[in-house]
Short mmCIF file of C-alpha atoms in Angstrom, two decimals:
data_model
loop_
_atom_site.label_atom_id
_atom_site.label_comp_id
_atom_site.label_asym_id
_atom_site.label_seq_id
_atom_site.Cartn_x
_atom_site.Cartn_y
_atom_site.Cartn_z
CA MET A 474 -8.85 -23.16 -10.40
CA CYS A 475 -8.08 -20.14 -12.56
CA THR A 476 -6.45 -19.71 -15.95
CA ALA A 477 -4.41 -16.72 -17.16
CA ILE A 478 -3.23 -15.99 -20.72
CA LYS A 479 -1.32 -13.27 -22.55
CA ILE A 480 -1.80 -12.25 -26.19
CA ASN A 481 0.62 -9.95 -28.01
CA TYR A 482 -0.21 -7.40 -30.68
CA GLU A 483 2.15 -5.09 -32.56
CA ASP A 484 2.79 -2.47 -29.89
CA GLY A 485 1.48 -4.07 -26.72
CA CYS A 486 -0.19 -7.05 -25.12
CA VAL A 487 -3.31 -8.00 -23.23
CA MET A 488 -3.41 -10.33 -20.26
CA GLY A 489 -6.59 -11.94 -19.06
CA ARG A 490 -7.81 -14.49 -16.58
CA THR A 491 -10.78 -16.52 -15.46
CA MET A 492 -11.62 -16.29 -11.77
CA ASP A 493 -12.88 -19.70 -10.67
CA TYR A 494 -13.99 -19.80 -7.05
CA GLU A 495 -15.66 -22.35 -4.80
CA VAL A 496 -17.69 -20.19 -2.38
CA PRO A 497 -20.04 -17.22 -2.90
CA LEU A 498 -18.27 -13.88 -3.12
CA ASN A 499 -18.81 -10.29 -4.13
CA TYR A 500 -16.26 -8.73 -6.45
CA ASN A 501 -15.84 -5.31 -8.03
CA ALA A 502 -13.36 -3.09 -9.82
CA ILE A 503 -11.28 -0.75 -7.70
CA TYR A 504 -9.02 2.25 -8.23
CA LEU A 505 -6.20 3.02 -5.78
CA PRO A 506 -4.47 6.42 -6.02
CA LYS A 507 -0.85 7.40 -5.46
CA ASN A 508 0.31 7.74 -1.84
CA TYR A 509 -2.47 5.45 -0.63
CA ASN A 510 -1.87 3.26 2.45
CA PHE A 511 -3.07 -0.06 1.00
CA CYS A 512 -1.72 -2.19 3.88
CA ASP A 513 0.91 -2.43 6.61
CA ASP A 514 3.90 -4.72 6.18
CA LEU A 515 4.49 -7.59 8.59
CA MET A 516 6.74 -5.37 10.73
CA GLY A 517 3.81 -2.99 11.32
CA ASN A 518 5.00 -0.28 8.94
CA PRO A 519 2.48 1.36 6.56
CA LEU A 520 2.99 0.73 2.85
CA TYR A 521 2.02 3.44 0.38
CA SER A 522 1.42 3.26 -3.35
CA LYS A 523 3.90 4.93 -5.70
CA TYR A 524 1.68 4.41 -8.75
CA LYS A 525 -2.04 4.43 -9.50
CA ILE A 526 -3.65 1.05 -10.12
CA LEU A 527 -6.89 -0.46 -11.39
CA GLY A 528 -7.97 -4.01 -10.64
CA ILE A 529 -10.54 -6.47 -9.35
CA CYS A 530 -10.93 -7.18 -5.64
CA PHE A 531 -13.22 -9.17 -3.34
CA GLU A 532 -15.76 -7.42 -1.08
CA ASN A 533 -14.39 -3.98 -2.09
CA ARG A 534 -11.19 -4.59 -0.10
CA ASP A 535 -7.75 -3.42 -1.13
CA PRO A 536 -5.92 -6.70 -1.90
CA LEU A 537 -6.19 -7.09 -5.67
CA LYS A 538 -6.67 -10.44 -7.41
CA ASP A 539 -5.56 -8.97 -10.74
CA GLY A 540 -4.79 -5.49 -11.97
CA ILE A 541 -2.79 -2.96 -13.96
CA ASN A 542 -0.86 0.17 -13.04
CA LYS A 543 -0.43 3.53 -14.75
CA HIS A 544 2.74 2.31 -16.51
CA GLY A 545 1.13 -0.78 -18.04
CA LEU A 546 2.44 -3.44 -15.65
CA ILE A 547 -0.21 -6.17 -15.40
CA GLY A 548 -0.42 -8.91 -12.77
CA VAL A 549 -2.69 -11.75 -11.66
CA THR A 550 -2.78 -14.16 -8.71
CA ASN A 551 -3.59 -17.86 -9.00
CA ALA A 552 -4.00 -20.50 -6.32
CA PHE A 553 -0.86 -22.60 -5.79
CA SER A 554 -2.16 -25.01 -3.18
CA GLY A 555 -0.35 -27.97 -1.73
CA PHE A 556 3.13 -26.49 -1.55
CA ASN A 557 3.20 -24.40 1.67
CA LEU A 558 6.50 -22.88 0.63
CA TYR A 559 6.21 -19.50 2.33
CA ALA A 560 8.34 -18.80 5.37
CA ASN A 561 6.85 -18.70 8.88
CA GLN A 562 9.00 -15.87 10.23
CA VAL A 563 9.96 -12.38 9.13
CA LYS A 564 13.36 -11.06 8.06
CA PRO A 565 13.71 -7.51 9.41
CA GLU A 566 16.22 -6.47 6.74
CA LYS A 567 13.71 -7.13 3.95
CA THR A 568 10.27 -5.88 2.95
CA ASN A 569 8.05 -8.39 4.74
CA ILE A 570 4.56 -8.83 3.33
CA SER A 571 1.81 -11.43 3.08
CA SER A 572 1.06 -13.16 -0.21
CA LEU A 573 -2.44 -11.67 0.01
CA ASN A 574 -0.98 -8.17 -0.47
CA TYR A 575 1.99 -8.94 -2.73
CA LEU A 576 0.20 -8.33 -6.04
CA THR A 577 -1.02 -4.92 -4.86
CA TYR A 578 2.48 -4.15 -3.58
CA ALA A 579 4.06 -5.07 -6.92
CA LEU A 580 1.64 -3.06 -9.04
CA THR A 581 1.93 0.01 -6.82
CA ASN A 582 5.75 -0.09 -6.70
CA TYR A 583 7.14 -1.17 -10.09
CA LYS A 584 6.90 0.29 -13.57
CA SER A 585 7.98 -2.88 -15.37
CA VAL A 586 8.77 -6.57 -15.10
CA GLU A 587 12.47 -5.66 -15.07
CA GLU A 588 12.06 -3.45 -12.01
CA LEU A 589 10.05 -6.15 -10.27
CA ILE A 590 12.74 -8.77 -10.87
CA GLU A 591 15.52 -6.46 -9.68
CA ASP A 592 13.76 -5.94 -6.35
CA LEU A 593 12.63 -9.55 -5.86
CA PRO A 594 15.54 -10.45 -3.51
CA ASN A 595 14.43 -7.66 -1.17
CA VAL A 596 10.87 -8.96 -0.77
CA TYR A 597 10.01 -11.62 1.80
CA ILE A 598 6.64 -13.32 2.14
CA SER A 599 5.71 -14.89 5.45
CA THR A 600 2.70 -16.51 7.09
CA LYS A 601 3.48 -14.79 10.42
CA ASP A 602 4.13 -11.20 11.46
CA ARG A 603 6.92 -9.82 13.65
CA ARG A 604 5.08 -10.98 16.80
CA GLY A 605 4.81 -14.53 15.47
CA GLU A 606 1.07 -14.21 14.95
CA ASN A 607 -0.57 -15.82 11.92
CA VAL A 608 -1.54 -13.59 9.00
CA ILE A 609 -3.66 -14.36 5.95
CA SER A 610 -1.06 -15.47 3.42
CA PRO A 611 -2.65 -17.90 0.93
CA ASP A 612 -0.68 -20.24 -1.31
CA PHE A 613 -0.41 -18.06 -4.42
CA HIS A 614 1.80 -17.75 -7.41
CA PHE A 615 1.79 -14.79 -9.77
CA MET A 616 2.00 -13.90 -13.46
CA PHE A 617 3.18 -10.48 -14.64
CA ALA A 618 3.57 -8.80 -18.04
CA ASP A 619 4.28 -5.27 -19.21
CA SER A 620 4.26 -3.07 -22.30
CA THR A 621 7.48 -4.71 -23.56
CA LYS A 622 5.47 -7.98 -23.75
CA ARG A 623 7.84 -9.67 -21.30
CA CYS A 624 6.03 -12.22 -19.17
CA ILE A 625 7.17 -13.97 -15.99
CA ILE A 626 5.85 -16.35 -13.34
CA ILE A 627 6.75 -15.82 -9.67
CA GLU A 628 6.58 -18.80 -7.33
CA PRO A 629 7.66 -19.48 -3.75
CA ARG A 630 10.43 -22.02 -3.24
CA ARG A 631 12.14 -22.83 0.06
CA GLY A 632 11.01 -19.61 1.64
CA LYS A 633 12.10 -17.40 -1.26
CA LEU A 634 10.39 -15.92 -4.31
CA ILE A 635 11.84 -17.03 -7.62
CA TYR A 636 10.85 -16.08 -11.15
CA TYR A 637 10.66 -17.91 -14.48
CA GLU A 638 10.58 -16.34 -17.90
CA ASN A 639 7.26 -17.34 -19.43
CA PRO A 640 7.36 -17.51 -23.24
CA TYR A 641 4.32 -19.82 -23.05
CA ASP A 642 2.14 -16.89 -21.92
CA VAL A 643 -0.06 -19.11 -19.73
CA MET A 644 -0.55 -19.79 -16.02
CA THR A 645 -2.96 -22.11 -14.20
CA ASN A 646 -2.57 -23.67 -10.72
CA SER A 647 -0.41 -26.33 -9.07
CA PRO A 648 1.92 -28.03 -9.90
CA GLY A 649 4.85 -25.69 -10.40
CA PHE A 650 5.70 -23.94 -13.63
CA LYS A 651 8.54 -26.32 -14.54
CA SER A 652 6.20 -29.31 -14.19
CA HIS A 653 3.66 -27.68 -16.49
CA VAL A 654 6.34 -27.05 -19.11
CA ARG A 655 7.55 -30.63 -18.86
CA ARG A 656 4.03 -32.01 -19.40
CA LEU A 657 3.53 -29.58 -22.28
CA ASN A 658 6.64 -30.86 -24.04
CA GLN A 659 5.60 -34.46 -23.50
CA LEU A 660 2.37 -33.92 -25.42
CA LEU A 661 3.27 -31.31 -28.02
CA ASP A 662 6.11 -30.71 -30.44
CA LEU A 663 6.39 -27.00 -29.78
CA ASP A 664 8.19 -26.42 -33.08
CA ASN A 665 5.47 -28.13 -35.09
CA LEU A 666 2.14 -27.20 -33.53
CA GLU A 667 0.47 -27.35 -36.94
CA ASP A 668 0.95 -31.12 -36.99
CA PHE A 669 -0.87 -31.69 -33.70
CA ASN A 670 -4.33 -33.23 -34.02
CA SER A 671 -6.04 -30.81 -31.65
CA VAL A 672 -9.57 -32.02 -32.39
CA LYS A 673 -8.71 -35.50 -31.19
CA ASN A 674 -5.81 -35.12 -28.75
CA LEU A 675 -6.14 -31.72 -27.03
CA PRO A 676 -6.94 -32.31 -23.32
CA GLY A 677 -10.53 -31.60 -22.44
CA GLY A 678 -10.31 -31.72 -18.65
CA TYR A 679 -10.38 -28.80 -16.23
CA ASP A 680 -7.49 -29.89 -14.03
CA PRO A 681 -4.59 -27.37 -14.01
CA ILE A 682 -2.32 -29.44 -16.29
CA SER A 683 -5.02 -29.92 -18.93
CA ARG A 684 -5.98 -26.24 -18.78
CA PHE A 685 -2.34 -25.17 -19.11
CA ILE A 686 -1.89 -27.25 -22.27
CA LYS A 687 -5.23 -26.23 -23.76
CA ALA A 688 -4.76 -22.52 -23.00
CA PHE A 689 -1.24 -22.60 -24.47
CA TYR A 690 -2.39 -24.29 -27.67
CA LEU A 691 -5.40 -22.03 -28.18
CA THR A 692 -3.32 -18.92 -27.52
CA LYS A 693 -0.42 -19.84 -29.79
CA MET A 694 -2.57 -21.15 -32.64
CA HIS A 695 -5.03 -18.27 -32.67
CA ILE A 696 -4.71 -15.81 -35.54
CA LYS A 697 -2.62 -12.77 -34.64
CA PRO A 698 -4.46 -9.60 -33.63
CA ASN A 699 -3.81 -6.37 -35.50
CA ASN A 700 -4.56 -4.07 -32.56
CA TYR A 701 -5.56 -4.00 -28.92
CA LYS A 702 -9.30 -4.32 -29.62
CA GLU A 703 -8.77 -7.51 -31.57
CA ALA A 704 -6.42 -8.80 -28.88
CA LEU A 705 -9.03 -8.17 -26.18
CA SER A 706 -11.70 -9.85 -28.29
CA TYR A 707 -9.51 -12.88 -28.91
CA SER A 708 -8.59 -13.16 -25.24
CA TYR A 709 -12.27 -13.38 -24.27
CA ASN A 710 -12.88 -15.98 -26.98
CA ILE A 711 -10.04 -18.16 -25.70
CA MET A 712 -10.95 -17.75 -22.04
CA ALA A 713 -14.54 -18.69 -22.86
CA ALA A 714 -13.18 -22.13 -23.72
CA MET A 715 -11.61 -22.29 -20.24
CA THR A 716 -14.64 -21.23 -18.21
CA MET A 717 -16.34 -23.59 -15.75
CA PRO A 718 -20.17 -23.53 -15.70
CA ASN A 719 -21.99 -23.30 -12.40
CA GLY A 720 -22.59 -26.84 -11.17
CA PHE A 721 -19.89 -28.49 -13.26
CA VAL A 722 -17.58 -29.07 -10.26
CA ARG A 723 -19.26 -29.92 -6.96
CA ASN A 724 -17.47 -28.93 -3.76
CA LYS A 725 -18.36 -31.37 -0.99
CA LYS A 726 -16.37 -29.47 1.63
CA TYR A 727 -18.33 -26.22 1.29
CA ASN A 728 -21.60 -27.53 -0.19
CA HIS A 729 -21.09 -25.13 -3.09
CA THR A 730 -19.95 -25.43 -6.68
CA THR A 731 -16.68 -24.19 -8.17
CA TYR A 732 -17.29 -22.14 -11.29
CA THR A 733 -16.04 -19.10 -13.20
CA ARG A 734 -17.25 -15.95 -11.45
CA TYR A 735 -15.75 -13.41 -13.85
CA ILE A 736 -13.40 -13.05 -16.81
CA CYS A 737 -11.19 -10.00 -17.16
CA SER A 738 -8.52 -8.78 -19.57
CA TYR A 739 -6.07 -5.86 -19.29
CA ASP A 740 -4.38 -3.89 -22.06
CA SER A 741 -0.77 -2.77 -21.49
CA LYS A 742 -0.70 0.01 -24.11
CA ASN A 743 -3.92 1.83 -23.25
CA LYS A 744 -3.84 0.84 -19.55
CA LEU A 745 -7.35 -0.58 -19.61
CA LEU A 746 -9.28 -2.90 -17.33
CA THR A 747 -12.05 -4.89 -19.03
CA VAL A 748 -14.29 -7.39 -17.22
CA LYS A 749 -17.47 -9.43 -17.60
CA SER A 750 -19.43 -11.51 -15.11
CA ASN A 751 -20.56 -15.09 -15.59
CA THR A 752 -24.21 -13.93 -15.68
CA ASN A 753 -23.96 -10.93 -18.00
CA PRO A 754 -22.38 -11.17 -21.49
CA ARG A 755 -21.60 -7.44 -21.62
CA VAL A 756 -17.92 -6.48 -21.22
CA TYR A 757 -17.27 -3.39 -19.08
CA GLN A 758 -14.23 -1.15 -19.54
CA LEU A 759 -12.41 1.17 -17.14
CA GLY A 760 -9.36 3.33 -17.82
CA PHE A 761 -7.38 5.80 -15.75
CA GLU A 762 -8.89 8.67 -17.74
CA ASP A 763 -12.30 7.62 -16.37
CA ILE A 764 -11.25 8.43 -12.81
CA VAL A 765 -12.73 11.79 -11.78
CA ASP A 766 -10.97 12.26 -8.43
CA GLU A 767 -7.48 10.80 -8.88
CA ASP A 768 -6.57 11.26 -5.20
CA LYS A 769 -9.40 9.12 -3.84
CA LYS A 770 -9.92 5.36 -3.66
CA GLN A 771 -12.95 4.45 -5.76
CA ALA A 772 -15.06 1.36 -6.37
CA PHE A 773 -16.89 0.39 -9.56
CA PHE A 774 -19.56 -2.31 -9.77
CA LEU A 775 -20.70 -4.50 -12.66
CA ASP A 776 -24.32 -5.06 -13.54
CA LYS A 777 -24.55 -8.82 -13.08
CA ASP A 778 -28.10 -9.18 -14.45
CA PHE A 779 -28.39 -10.71 -17.90
CA ILE A 780 -28.46 -7.83 -20.40
CA VAL A 781 -29.50 -7.89 -24.05
CA GLU A 782 -29.91 -5.11 -26.59
CA LYS A 783 -32.38 -4.98 -29.43
CA LEU A 784 -31.01 -5.17 -32.94
CA LYS A 785 -31.26 -1.90 -34.83
#
């Protein structure tokens, strides 16, 4: 149950997301260098990174949940449960990969959204490898943006990956993108957002459809940022309205609660990762210029204790 948004400023954009998760997990920032073997494809061939990337991962493992590359391409994953639209066999003539590794593959291989779209027919996601054995390939869909401010959604359909242009600059979870847009148009007159009584009629729920509508409205109606710092600030303000407190949603299956573990936001112009935990209000920043040894994989960890500073 995650929400992603994009906010434009004059010469770039920021894209951020909430990470809502139902079981305990450890997460951290990670840097992957060029020519790094981040995984093998489903045919058993090693895949290497063409470009450096920064992102957030679970348990310090290579598959990224969100990230940015050296050229300013930003991407995030979101759960897309209930569709099971990935294939269950490989196609040897294509690049076969699991959905778990697709975001990392995209960020390490493409400079822009345009490049990603051009190569999409050559990528094949499967739930089984060449031997027919199951691989971890969760139901995901993806949102990407780059320094041109172009934004797309990638979803599986009938065993293929398809893309949608995303002028709404929002992604949540199931149902599919077209269904979200249809519900959005049923509630809002997109040409006259000023006339909408948001105080009374804006959805307040945390289901994916309500979050899509609310995130769209808050993003489009927010005052326009003048620079990347304002855009980052505004993205955290909007995503704060989308966060889920610990204990708000009870998970009977796992005996845990679903809540927002972290919020992050990436800047396409300055190629920055910024992130904050649910327990610490401080926002941490990491850029490619902060990497000392550019040829080595590196991990960076947030201080998750509550931190305050004295007024001066």
